[in-house]
Short mmCIF file of C-alpha atoms in Angstrom, two decimals:
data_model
loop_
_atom_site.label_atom_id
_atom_site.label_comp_id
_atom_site.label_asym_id
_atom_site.label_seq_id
_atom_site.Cartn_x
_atom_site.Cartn_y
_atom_site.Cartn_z
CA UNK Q 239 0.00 0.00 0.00
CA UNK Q 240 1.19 3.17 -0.80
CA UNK Q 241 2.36 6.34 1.57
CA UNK Q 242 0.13 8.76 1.56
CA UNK Q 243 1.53 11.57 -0.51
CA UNK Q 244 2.39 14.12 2.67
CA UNK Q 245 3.40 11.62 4.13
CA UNK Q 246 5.55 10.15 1.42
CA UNK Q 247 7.22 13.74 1.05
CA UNK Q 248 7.87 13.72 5.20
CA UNK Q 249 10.26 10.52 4.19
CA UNK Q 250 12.32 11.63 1.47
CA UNK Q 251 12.37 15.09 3.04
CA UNK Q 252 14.07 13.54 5.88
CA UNK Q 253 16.18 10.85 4.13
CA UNK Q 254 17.43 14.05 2.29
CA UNK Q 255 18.38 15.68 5.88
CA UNK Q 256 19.80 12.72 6.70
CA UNK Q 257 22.83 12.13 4.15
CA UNK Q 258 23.29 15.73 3.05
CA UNK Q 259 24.39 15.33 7.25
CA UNK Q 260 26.64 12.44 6.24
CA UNK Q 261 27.82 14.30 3.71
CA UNK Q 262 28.78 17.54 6.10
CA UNK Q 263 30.20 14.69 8.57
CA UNK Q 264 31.98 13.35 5.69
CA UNK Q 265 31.10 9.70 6.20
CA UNK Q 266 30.16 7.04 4.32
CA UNK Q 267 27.19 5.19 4.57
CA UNK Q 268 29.30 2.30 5.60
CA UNK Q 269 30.75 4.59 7.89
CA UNK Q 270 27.69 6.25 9.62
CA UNK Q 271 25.65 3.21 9.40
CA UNK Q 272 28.54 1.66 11.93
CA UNK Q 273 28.41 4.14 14.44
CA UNK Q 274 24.43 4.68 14.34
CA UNK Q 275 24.55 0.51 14.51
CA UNK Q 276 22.54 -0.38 11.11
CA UNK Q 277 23.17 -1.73 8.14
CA UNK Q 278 24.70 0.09 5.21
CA UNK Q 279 21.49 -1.26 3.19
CA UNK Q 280 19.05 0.11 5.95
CA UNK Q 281 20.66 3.07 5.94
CA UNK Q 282 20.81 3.73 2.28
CA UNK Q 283 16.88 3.03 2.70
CA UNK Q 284 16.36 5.97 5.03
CA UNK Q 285 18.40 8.40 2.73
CA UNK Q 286 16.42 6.96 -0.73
CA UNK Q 287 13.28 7.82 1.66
CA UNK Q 288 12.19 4.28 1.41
CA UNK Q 289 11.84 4.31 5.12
CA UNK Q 290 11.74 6.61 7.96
CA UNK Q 291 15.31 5.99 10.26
CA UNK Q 292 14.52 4.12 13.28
CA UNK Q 293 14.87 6.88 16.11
CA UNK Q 294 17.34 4.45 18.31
CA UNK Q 295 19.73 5.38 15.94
CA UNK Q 296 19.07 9.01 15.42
CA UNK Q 297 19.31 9.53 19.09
CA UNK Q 298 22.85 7.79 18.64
CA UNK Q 299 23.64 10.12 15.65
CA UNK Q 300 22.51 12.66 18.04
CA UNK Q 301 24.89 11.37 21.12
CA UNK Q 302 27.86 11.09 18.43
CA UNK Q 303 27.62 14.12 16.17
CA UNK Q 304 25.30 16.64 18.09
CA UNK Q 305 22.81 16.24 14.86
CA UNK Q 306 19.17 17.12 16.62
CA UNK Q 307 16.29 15.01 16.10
CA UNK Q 308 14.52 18.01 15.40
CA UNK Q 309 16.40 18.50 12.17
CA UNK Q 310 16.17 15.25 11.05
CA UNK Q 311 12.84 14.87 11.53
CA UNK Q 312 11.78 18.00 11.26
CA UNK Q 313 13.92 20.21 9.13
CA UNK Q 314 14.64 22.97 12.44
CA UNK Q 315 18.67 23.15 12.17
CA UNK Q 316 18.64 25.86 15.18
CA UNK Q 317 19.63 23.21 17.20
CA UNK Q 318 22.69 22.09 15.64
CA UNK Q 319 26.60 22.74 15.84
CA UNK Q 320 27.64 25.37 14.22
CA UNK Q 321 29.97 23.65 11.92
CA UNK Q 322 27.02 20.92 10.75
CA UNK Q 323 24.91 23.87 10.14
CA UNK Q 324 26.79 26.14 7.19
CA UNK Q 325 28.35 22.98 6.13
CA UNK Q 326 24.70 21.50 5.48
CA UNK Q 327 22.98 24.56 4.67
CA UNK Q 328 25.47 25.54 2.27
CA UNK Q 329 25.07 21.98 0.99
CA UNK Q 330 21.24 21.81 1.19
CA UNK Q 331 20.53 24.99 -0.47
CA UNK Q 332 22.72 24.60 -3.79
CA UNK Q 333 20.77 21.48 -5.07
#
């Protein structure tokens, strides 16, 4: 059955937040999916925004990298470091 479409936007929108963050962390999926403790597939999932990321892990991303839920979820980067932000803001708003 498929997502709604809001709700089908809410994944991707996220799975977009969450590698253009791997990308400012400059990790691998191979990498991040380690220290978040998934698989490189499930975590390739989350980015492709075939799936939402399972928040055990995000609050590990969180406890690792200071990356907020609420920007992962919900697109609010006011909580992040300073370094993730104009590294990912610079990244999110050129493609």
């Amino acid at each position: 059955m498929p997502l709604p479409e809001r709700s089908a936007d809410l994944v991707l929108d996220v799975g977009e937040r969450l590698a253009a963050t791997r990308r400012a962390l400059e990790l691998t999926q191979e990498q991040l999916a380690e220290q978040v403790g998934v698989s490189r597939g499930a975590l390739g999932n989350w980015e492709q925004g075939t799936r939402l990321p399972d928040p055990a892990a995000m609050l590990r991303l969180k406890q690792r990298h200071g990356v907020t839920l609420d920007w992962i979820y919900g697109g609010d980067p006011s909580g992040l470091p300073q370094r993730l932000t104009s590294r990912i803001l610079g990244r999110t708003s050129t493609q």
